Structures are given as structure tokens and as C-alpha cells.
PDB file of C-alpha atoms in Angstrom:
ATOM      1  CA  MET R   1      -0.079   0.280   0.167  1.00  0.00           C
ATOM      2  CA  ARG R   2       1.386   3.469  -0.777  1.00  0.00           C
ATOM      3  CA  ILE R   3      -0.455   6.867  -0.403  1.00  0.00           C
ATOM      4  CA  ASP R   4      -0.881   8.326  -4.654  1.00  0.00           C
ATOM      5  CA  HIS R   5      -1.242  12.112  -3.677  1.00  0.00           C
ATOM      6  CA  ALA R   6      -2.649  14.361  -1.439  1.00  0.00           C
ATOM      7  CA  ALA R   7      -5.332  17.250  -2.817  1.00  0.00           C
ATOM      8  CA  LEU R   8      -4.642  20.995  -2.106  1.00  0.00           C
ATOM      9  CA  PHE R   9      -8.115  23.319  -2.953  1.00  0.00           C
ATOM     10  CA  CYS R  10      -6.235  26.853  -3.544  1.00  0.00           C
ATOM     11  CA  ARG R  11      -7.758  29.958  -4.126  1.00  0.00           C
ATOM     12  CA  ASN R  12      -5.398  31.055  -6.877  1.00  0.00           C
ATOM     13  CA  LEU R  13      -5.092  27.257  -8.991  1.00  0.00           C
ATOM     14  CA  GLU R  14      -3.001  28.433 -11.831  1.00  0.00           C
ATOM     15  CA  GLN R  15      -0.612  30.216  -9.665  1.00  0.00           C
ATOM     16  CA  MET R  16      -0.146  27.666  -7.264  1.00  0.00           C
ATOM     17  CA  ARG R  17       0.340  25.191 -10.366  1.00  0.00           C
ATOM     18  CA  GLN R  18       3.120  27.543 -10.958  1.00  0.00           C
ATOM     19  CA  PHE R  19       5.160  27.947  -7.930  1.00  0.00           C
ATOM     20  CA  PHE R  20       4.997  23.523  -7.456  1.00  0.00           C
ATOM     21  CA  ILE R  21       6.623  23.395 -11.753  1.00  0.00           C
ATOM     22  CA  ASP R  22       9.422  26.536 -10.655  1.00  0.00           C
ATOM     23  CA  TYR R  23      10.680  25.242  -7.624  1.00  0.00           C
ATOM     24  CA  PHE R  24       9.801  21.415  -7.986  1.00  0.00           C
ATOM     25  CA  ASP R  25      10.330  20.161 -11.129  1.00  0.00           C
ATOM     26  CA  ALA R  26       6.778  19.735 -11.188  1.00  0.00           C
ATOM     27  CA  ARG R  27       4.860  17.548 -14.096  1.00  0.00           C
ATOM     28  CA  SER R  28       1.938  18.708 -14.846  1.00  0.00           C
ATOM     29  CA  ASN R  29      -2.084  17.191 -16.568  1.00  0.00           C
ATOM     30  CA  GLU R  30      -3.911  19.356 -18.546  1.00  0.00           C
ATOM     31  CA  GLN R  31      -6.942  21.623 -16.386  1.00  0.00           C
ATOM     32  CA  TYR R  32     -10.048  18.987 -15.263  1.00  0.00           C
ATOM     33  CA  HIS R  33     -12.862  21.064 -14.936  1.00  0.00           C
ATOM     34  CA  ASN R  34     -16.169  20.137 -14.274  1.00  0.00           C
ATOM     35  CA  PRO R  35     -18.564  22.762 -15.438  1.00  0.00           C
ATOM     36  CA  ARG R  36     -21.727  21.482 -13.032  1.00  0.00           C
ATOM     37  CA  THR R  37     -20.217  21.803  -9.762  1.00  0.00           C
ATOM     38  CA  GLY R  38     -17.092  24.580 -11.125  1.00  0.00           C
ATOM     39  CA  LEU R  39     -14.663  22.417 -10.029  1.00  0.00           C
ATOM     40  CA  ARG R  40     -10.746  22.765 -11.719  1.00  0.00           C
ATOM     41  CA  THR R  41      -8.136  20.292 -10.915  1.00  0.00           C
ATOM     42  CA  TYR R  42      -4.308  19.459 -12.367  1.00  0.00           C
ATOM     43  CA  ILE R  43      -2.700  16.835 -11.175  1.00  0.00           C
ATOM     44  CA  LEU R  44       1.244  17.568 -10.649  1.00  0.00           C
ATOM     45  CA  SER R  45       3.605  14.839 -11.066  1.00  0.00           C
ATOM     46  CA  PHE R  46       7.129  14.912  -9.661  1.00  0.00           C
ATOM     47  CA  THR R  47      10.709  13.405 -11.514  1.00  0.00           C
ATOM     48  CA  GLU R  48      11.318  11.177  -8.661  1.00  0.00           C
ATOM     49  CA  GLY R  49       9.351   8.300  -7.701  1.00  0.00           C
ATOM     50  CA  SER R  50       4.906   8.298  -8.231  1.00  0.00           C
ATOM     51  CA  THR R  51       3.308  10.275  -5.161  1.00  0.00           C
ATOM     52  CA  ARG R  52       1.350  13.266  -6.989  1.00  0.00           C
ATOM     53  CA  LEU R  53       0.106  16.062  -5.967  1.00  0.00           C
ATOM     54  CA  GLU R  54      -3.540  16.900  -6.858  1.00  0.00           C
ATOM     55  CA  LEU R  55      -4.729  20.897  -6.629  1.00  0.00           C
ATOM     56  CA  MET R  56      -8.572  22.158  -6.974  1.00  0.00           C
ATOM     57  CA  GLN R  57     -10.251  25.183  -6.820  1.00  0.00           C
ATOM     58  CA  ARG R  58     -13.483  25.434  -6.722  1.00  0.00           C
ATOM     59  CA  PRO R  59     -15.859  29.183  -6.218  1.00  0.00           C
ATOM     60  CA  ASP R  60     -16.693  27.666  -2.653  1.00  0.00           C
ATOM     61  CA  VAL R  61     -12.912  27.053  -1.118  1.00  0.00           C
ATOM     62  CA  GLN R  62     -13.002  28.333   2.682  1.00  0.00           C
ATOM     63  CA  ASP R  63     -11.413  31.835   3.445  1.00  0.00           C
ATOM     64  CA  ALA R  64      -9.274  29.400   6.133  1.00  0.00           C
ATOM     65  CA  ASP R  65      -5.735  30.228   6.483  1.00  0.00           C
ATOM     66  CA  PRO R  66      -3.370  27.459   6.052  1.00  0.00           C
ATOM     67  CA  SER R  67      -0.216  28.457   8.151  1.00  0.00           C
ATOM     68  CA  GLN R  68      -1.993  28.269  11.162  1.00  0.00           C
ATOM     69  CA  PRO R  69      -1.534  24.630  12.553  1.00  0.00           C
ATOM     70  CA  ALA R  70      -4.672  22.602  12.935  1.00  0.00           C
ATOM     71  CA  ILE R  71      -6.101  19.525  12.591  1.00  0.00           C
ATOM     72  CA  GLY R  72      -5.677  18.025   9.442  1.00  0.00           C
ATOM     73  CA  TYR R  73      -3.325  19.380   7.388  1.00  0.00           C
ATOM     74  CA  VAL R  74       0.434  20.798   8.247  1.00  0.00           C
ATOM     75  CA  HIS R  75       2.435  20.515   5.665  1.00  0.00           C
ATOM     76  CA  LEU R  76       4.212  19.063   2.659  1.00  0.00           C
ATOM     77  CA  SER R  77       7.929  17.589   2.296  1.00  0.00           C
ATOM     78  CA  PHE R  78       9.526  17.626  -0.091  1.00  0.00           C
ATOM     79  CA  ALA R  79      12.995  15.411  -0.624  1.00  0.00           C
ATOM     80  CA  VAL R  80      15.961  17.595  -2.943  1.00  0.00           C
ATOM     81  CA  GLY R  81      18.122  14.807  -2.427  1.00  0.00           C
ATOM     82  CA  SER R  82      21.117  16.677  -0.050  1.00  0.00           C
ATOM     83  CA  LYS R  83      21.928  19.087   1.653  1.00  0.00           C
ATOM     84  CA  LYS R  84      23.183  21.331  -0.687  1.00  0.00           C
ATOM     85  CA  GLY R  85      20.301  21.021  -2.537  1.00  0.00           C
ATOM     86  CA  VAL R  86      18.405  21.800   0.425  1.00  0.00           C
ATOM     87  CA  ASP R  87      20.529  24.780   1.154  1.00  0.00           C
ATOM     88  CA  LEU R  88      20.277  26.136  -2.630  1.00  0.00           C
ATOM     89  CA  LEU R  89      16.203  25.658  -3.546  1.00  0.00           C
ATOM     90  CA  THR R  90      15.694  27.444   0.761  1.00  0.00           C
ATOM     91  CA  ARG R  91      18.273  30.619  -0.908  1.00  0.00           C
ATOM     92  CA  ARG R  92      16.311  30.719  -4.350  1.00  0.00           C
ATOM     93  CA  LEU R  93      12.747  30.799  -2.144  1.00  0.00           C
ATOM     94  CA  ALA R  94      14.009  33.825  -0.136  1.00  0.00           C
ATOM     95  CA  ALA R  95      15.449  35.838  -3.285  1.00  0.00           C
ATOM     96  CA  ASP R  96      12.430  35.865  -4.619  1.00  0.00           C
ATOM     97  CA  GLY R  97      10.474  36.919  -1.543  1.00  0.00           C
ATOM     98  CA  TYR R  98       9.358  33.405  -0.248  1.00  0.00           C
ATOM     99  CA  THR R  99       9.251  33.961   4.231  1.00  0.00           C
ATOM    100  CA  ILE R 100      11.689  31.231   5.938  1.00  0.00           C
ATOM    101  CA  THR R 101      10.280  29.866   8.862  1.00  0.00           C
ATOM    102  CA  SER R 102      13.254  27.584   9.941  1.00  0.00           C
ATOM    103  CA  GLY R 103      16.190  26.310   9.134  1.00  0.00           C
ATOM    104  CA  PRO R 104      18.132  25.149   7.075  1.00  0.00           C
ATOM    105  CA  ARG R 105      18.466  23.469  10.069  1.00  0.00           C
ATOM    106  CA  THR R 106      18.890  20.134  11.732  1.00  0.00           C
ATOM    107  CA  THR R 107      16.280  19.209  13.390  1.00  0.00           C
ATOM    108  CA  GLY R 108      16.256  17.234  17.058  1.00  0.00           C
ATOM    109  CA  ASP R 109      15.450  14.149  15.393  1.00  0.00           C
ATOM    110  CA  GLY R 110      18.259  14.218  12.953  1.00  0.00           C
ATOM    111  CA  TYR R 111      16.805  15.382   9.860  1.00  0.00           C
ATOM    112  CA  TYR R 112      18.487  18.804   7.513  1.00  0.00           C
ATOM    113  CA  GLU R 113      15.163  20.420   6.360  1.00  0.00           C
ATOM    114  CA  SER R 114      13.943  23.943   5.830  1.00  0.00           C
ATOM    115  CA  CYS R 115      10.397  25.119   6.033  1.00  0.00           C
ATOM    116  CA  ILE R 116       9.041  27.804   4.654  1.00  0.00           C
ATOM    117  CA  ILE R 117       5.761  29.361   3.520  1.00  0.00           C
ATOM    118  CA  GLY R 118       4.720  29.210  -0.185  1.00  0.00           C
ATOM    119  CA  PRO R 119       1.613  31.120  -1.900  1.00  0.00           C
ATOM    120  CA  GLU R 120      -1.568  31.673  -0.405  1.00  0.00           C
ATOM    121  CA  LYS R 121       0.008  30.327   3.059  1.00  0.00           C
ATOM    122  CA  ILE R 122       1.056  26.776   2.722  1.00  0.00           C
ATOM    123  CA  GLN R 123       3.650  25.445   4.538  1.00  0.00           C
ATOM    124  CA  ILE R 124       6.059  23.358   2.832  1.00  0.00           C
ATOM    125  CA  GLU R 125       9.628  21.611   4.203  1.00  0.00           C
ATOM    126  CA  ILE R 126      12.354  20.951   2.280  1.00  0.00           C
ATOM    127  CA  THR R 127      14.352  17.940   3.191  1.00  0.00           C
ATOM    128  CA  ILE R 128      17.025  15.475   2.038  1.00  0.00           C
TER     129      ILE R 128
END
């Protein structure tokens, strides 16, 4: 058994799609649109592995603040393969104006990571 994909509702579907393409080498399918419900989605695939990310948008998406810890979604974590990769991507995101909330650092349980706030205030962890 494996996790096939995670899904995120977003306010700006195109911005979120482009963010994951630009910074995490995602590949995207064509947009799906259900005219009856207004739902629009993209499925993003990544270079390594088979886990996918579904970005979803509906006209009635709640205005919750995803950067605040709550029950349910906490963050997405991307493994980039090396400490150098974590450092480089973190610097690139910072230079492009994204907020770095921690790291890069080695955590108490031995992970090397950084955390950023991405578009729509989603938390993203970058690790080895």
C-alpha cells in the first residue's frame, strides 16, 4: 500500500501550479473542469517516485488560513536529495520573496530541513 496523492484546495490555481513547476520540477496534466460543480483541478507529478499532488479550486473554497496549525493538513515535504540541495532551494525561495520560517537546520530528530511559507500561505518543508 502507498499514498497515491495529496490534494490541496487553493484560491489561485494557476499561481499554485506554476509555483510547484518552478521550484519543485513538477509536471502538470491539462486542467480538468467540471462545469456542473465549478471544480477545476491539476494533477502534478514529480521527477522521483510516484506520489502526486492534486491542486483543486472550487467557487466556494473557504477562507481558512492554511499557515496556522490546525487539525488536518500541516505541510508538504519535498526531498531534494542533499544538504546542498536544501540550502540552494531555500536561498532561491528567499531571494524570490518567500518567507523562510526555519532552517536550513538539523532538527532534534536528525533531519536536515528548512520550512517556507509558499503561495496562499501553505507550509512547505524542504529536506534531504
